[in-house]
Protein backbone atom coordinates (compact mmCIF):
# COMPACT_ATOMS: atom_id res chain seq x y z
CA UNK A 1 0.21 0.45 0.12
CA UNK A 2 1.43 3.62 -1.00
CA UNK A 3 0.07 6.77 -0.05
CA UNK A 4 -0.64 7.16 -3.41
CA UNK A 5 -3.04 4.36 -3.51
CA UNK A 6 -6.33 5.78 -0.67
CA UNK A 7 -8.58 7.69 -2.35
CA UNK A 8 -8.14 11.41 -3.33
CA UNK A 9 -10.27 11.93 -0.55
CA UNK A 10 -9.13 9.62 1.68
CA UNK A 11 -8.50 13.05 4.53
CA UNK A 12 -12.34 13.52 4.86
CA UNK A 13 -12.93 9.77 5.10
CA UNK A 14 -14.03 8.92 8.54
CA UNK A 15 -12.06 5.78 9.60
CA UNK A 16 -15.05 3.90 10.33
CA UNK A 17 -14.59 1.76 7.69
CA UNK A 18 -12.90 -1.51 8.26
CA UNK A 19 -10.74 -1.68 4.68
CA UNK A 20 -10.32 1.62 4.70
CA UNK A 21 -8.72 1.47 9.02
CA UNK A 22 -6.14 -1.53 8.11
CA UNK A 23 -5.14 0.42 4.44
CA UNK A 24 -4.35 3.11 7.71
CA UNK A 25 -2.68 0.69 9.74
CA UNK A 26 -0.66 -0.74 6.41
CA UNK A 27 0.78 2.60 5.66
CA UNK A 28 1.34 3.89 9.30
CA UNK A 29 3.37 0.58 10.30
CA UNK A 30 6.09 0.04 7.46
CA UNK A 31 8.16 -3.34 6.77
CA UNK A 32 10.40 -2.19 8.77
CA UNK A 33 8.16 -1.11 11.53
CA UNK A 34 6.75 -4.49 11.28
CA UNK A 35 10.55 -6.56 11.33
CA UNK A 36 11.39 -4.29 14.58
CA UNK A 37 8.02 -4.68 16.48
CA UNK A 38 6.34 -1.41 16.14
CA UNK A 39 2.92 0.06 18.01
CA UNK A 40 0.59 2.98 15.42
CA UNK A 41 -2.23 4.68 16.31
CA UNK A 42 -3.79 6.86 14.95
CA UNK A 43 -5.61 9.53 16.63
CA UNK A 44 -8.69 10.97 14.64
CA UNK A 45 -11.03 13.87 15.07
CA UNK A 46 -14.75 14.21 16.42
CA UNK A 47 -15.73 13.02 12.87
CA UNK A 48 -13.37 9.54 13.18
CA UNK A 49 -11.03 10.96 10.24
CA UNK A 50 -7.45 11.03 10.60
CA UNK A 51 -5.47 13.44 11.87
CA UNK A 52 -2.20 12.17 13.28
CA UNK A 53 -0.30 9.47 12.87
CA UNK A 54 2.46 7.95 16.11
CA UNK A 55 4.20 5.22 15.87
CA UNK A 56 6.95 3.93 18.40
CA UNK A 57 9.76 1.57 17.15
CA UNK A 58 11.42 -1.59 18.90
CA UNK A 59 8.98 -2.51 21.06
CA UNK A 60 9.31 -5.38 22.07
CA UNK A 61 7.14 -9.28 20.99
CA UNK A 62 6.76 -9.77 24.29
CA UNK A 63 3.63 -9.31 27.15
CA UNK A 64 5.62 -6.04 27.95
CA UNK A 65 4.29 -3.96 25.53
CA UNK A 66 0.91 -4.26 27.24
CA UNK A 67 2.17 -2.29 30.05
CA UNK A 68 3.68 0.15 26.98
CA UNK A 69 0.38 0.47 25.00
CA UNK A 70 -1.14 1.17 28.34
CA UNK A 71 1.35 4.00 28.90
CA UNK A 72 1.31 5.52 25.63
CA UNK A 73 -2.99 5.08 26.24
CA UNK A 74 -2.86 6.75 29.01
CA UNK A 75 -0.90 9.49 27.75
CA UNK A 76 -2.84 10.14 25.16
CA UNK A 77 -6.80 9.35 25.39
CA UNK A 78 -6.95 12.05 27.31
CA UNK A 79 -6.16 14.38 24.91
CA UNK A 80 -8.13 12.04 22.39
CA UNK A 81 -10.42 12.83 24.91
CA UNK A 82 -10.83 16.27 25.28
CA UNK A 83 -10.86 17.25 21.21
CA UNK A 84 -13.84 13.91 21.21
CA UNK A 85 -11.83 12.32 18.95
CA UNK A 86 -11.21 8.55 18.35
CA UNK A 87 -8.12 6.96 17.95
CA UNK A 88 -7.31 3.28 15.68
CA UNK A 89 -4.07 1.31 17.40
CA UNK A 90 -2.15 -0.82 14.43
CA UNK A 91 0.78 -3.50 16.19
CA UNK A 92 3.54 -4.31 14.60
CA UNK A 93 5.18 -7.85 14.17
CA UNK A 94 7.52 -9.64 11.42
CA UNK A 95 5.50 -12.78 11.57
CA UNK A 96 1.89 -14.59 11.93
CA UNK A 97 -1.13 -14.55 10.01
CA UNK A 98 -3.54 -15.34 12.87
CA UNK A 99 -3.49 -13.34 16.64
CA UNK A 100 -1.50 -14.74 19.46
CA UNK A 101 -2.09 -14.43 23.27
CA UNK A 102 0.25 -11.33 23.43
CA UNK A 103 -1.63 -10.00 20.34
CA UNK A 104 -5.30 -10.16 22.37
CA UNK A 105 -4.05 -8.86 25.76
CA UNK A 106 -2.61 -5.57 23.83
CA UNK A 107 -6.07 -5.83 22.44
CA UNK A 108 -8.27 -6.17 25.56
CA UNK A 109 -5.86 -4.23 27.35
CA UNK A 110 -6.87 -1.37 24.32
CA UNK A 111 -11.10 -1.72 24.35
CA UNK A 112 -10.34 -0.74 28.48
CA UNK A 113 -8.60 1.34 28.17
CA UNK A 114 -10.82 3.64 25.87
CA UNK A 115 -13.47 2.53 27.43
CA UNK A 116 -12.34 3.90 30.77
CA UNK A 117 -12.22 6.81 29.12
CA UNK A 118 -14.48 7.02 26.83
CA UNK A 119 -13.03 7.35 23.54
CA UNK A 120 -13.90 5.59 20.76
CA UNK A 121 -11.68 2.23 19.30
CA UNK A 122 -12.13 2.91 15.52
CA UNK A 123 -9.99 -1.12 15.36
CA UNK A 124 -7.13 -3.00 16.87
CA UNK A 125 -4.65 -4.39 13.88
CA UNK A 126 -2.23 -6.40 13.44
CA UNK A 127 0.36 -5.32 10.61
CA UNK A 128 2.87 -8.10 9.92
CA UNK A 129 5.21 -9.20 6.93
CA UNK A 130 2.57 -11.33 5.28
CA UNK A 131 -0.11 -8.76 5.71
CA UNK A 132 -3.03 -6.57 7.83
CA UNK A 133 -5.00 -8.33 10.23
CA UNK A 134 -8.09 -6.76 11.84
CA UNK A 135 -8.98 -7.92 15.49
CA UNK A 136 -12.75 -8.98 15.87
CA UNK A 137 -14.73 -6.09 17.62
CA UNK A 138 -15.81 -6.48 21.13
CA UNK A 139 -18.77 -8.48 22.11
CA UNK A 140 -20.80 -6.39 23.18
CA UNK A 141 -20.14 -4.48 20.06
CA UNK A 142 -21.34 -6.85 17.82
CA UNK A 143 -24.56 -7.94 18.99
């Protein structure tokens, strides 16, 4: 995916569309980011349009990432809430096409923190060298 592959009006489109959200994660987490482990956030406005990506590189592919994600979200989410925005999250790792326990723990923690702060989580994706995969919506939201 390249920036030029996005629709011309991408800046004006809400990232509530799962395909567009996955494409954005594909863009902000480069192959190098994935190979080294990274965490990507797209901060969005009140209409769920992307405003600013944040990428943390060289994130360990272990349980420590949950602590790092928690610390980052505790700082960022109050600012997102102040602007009545939302957030899209991607976790980069070198390999795999299915979520593992670390992915699930990060996803769960992101859902908990977003709910606690009153910020909409637009999606959580795992980006690997094999592709970008969306984690499922919470069961409460799916019913």
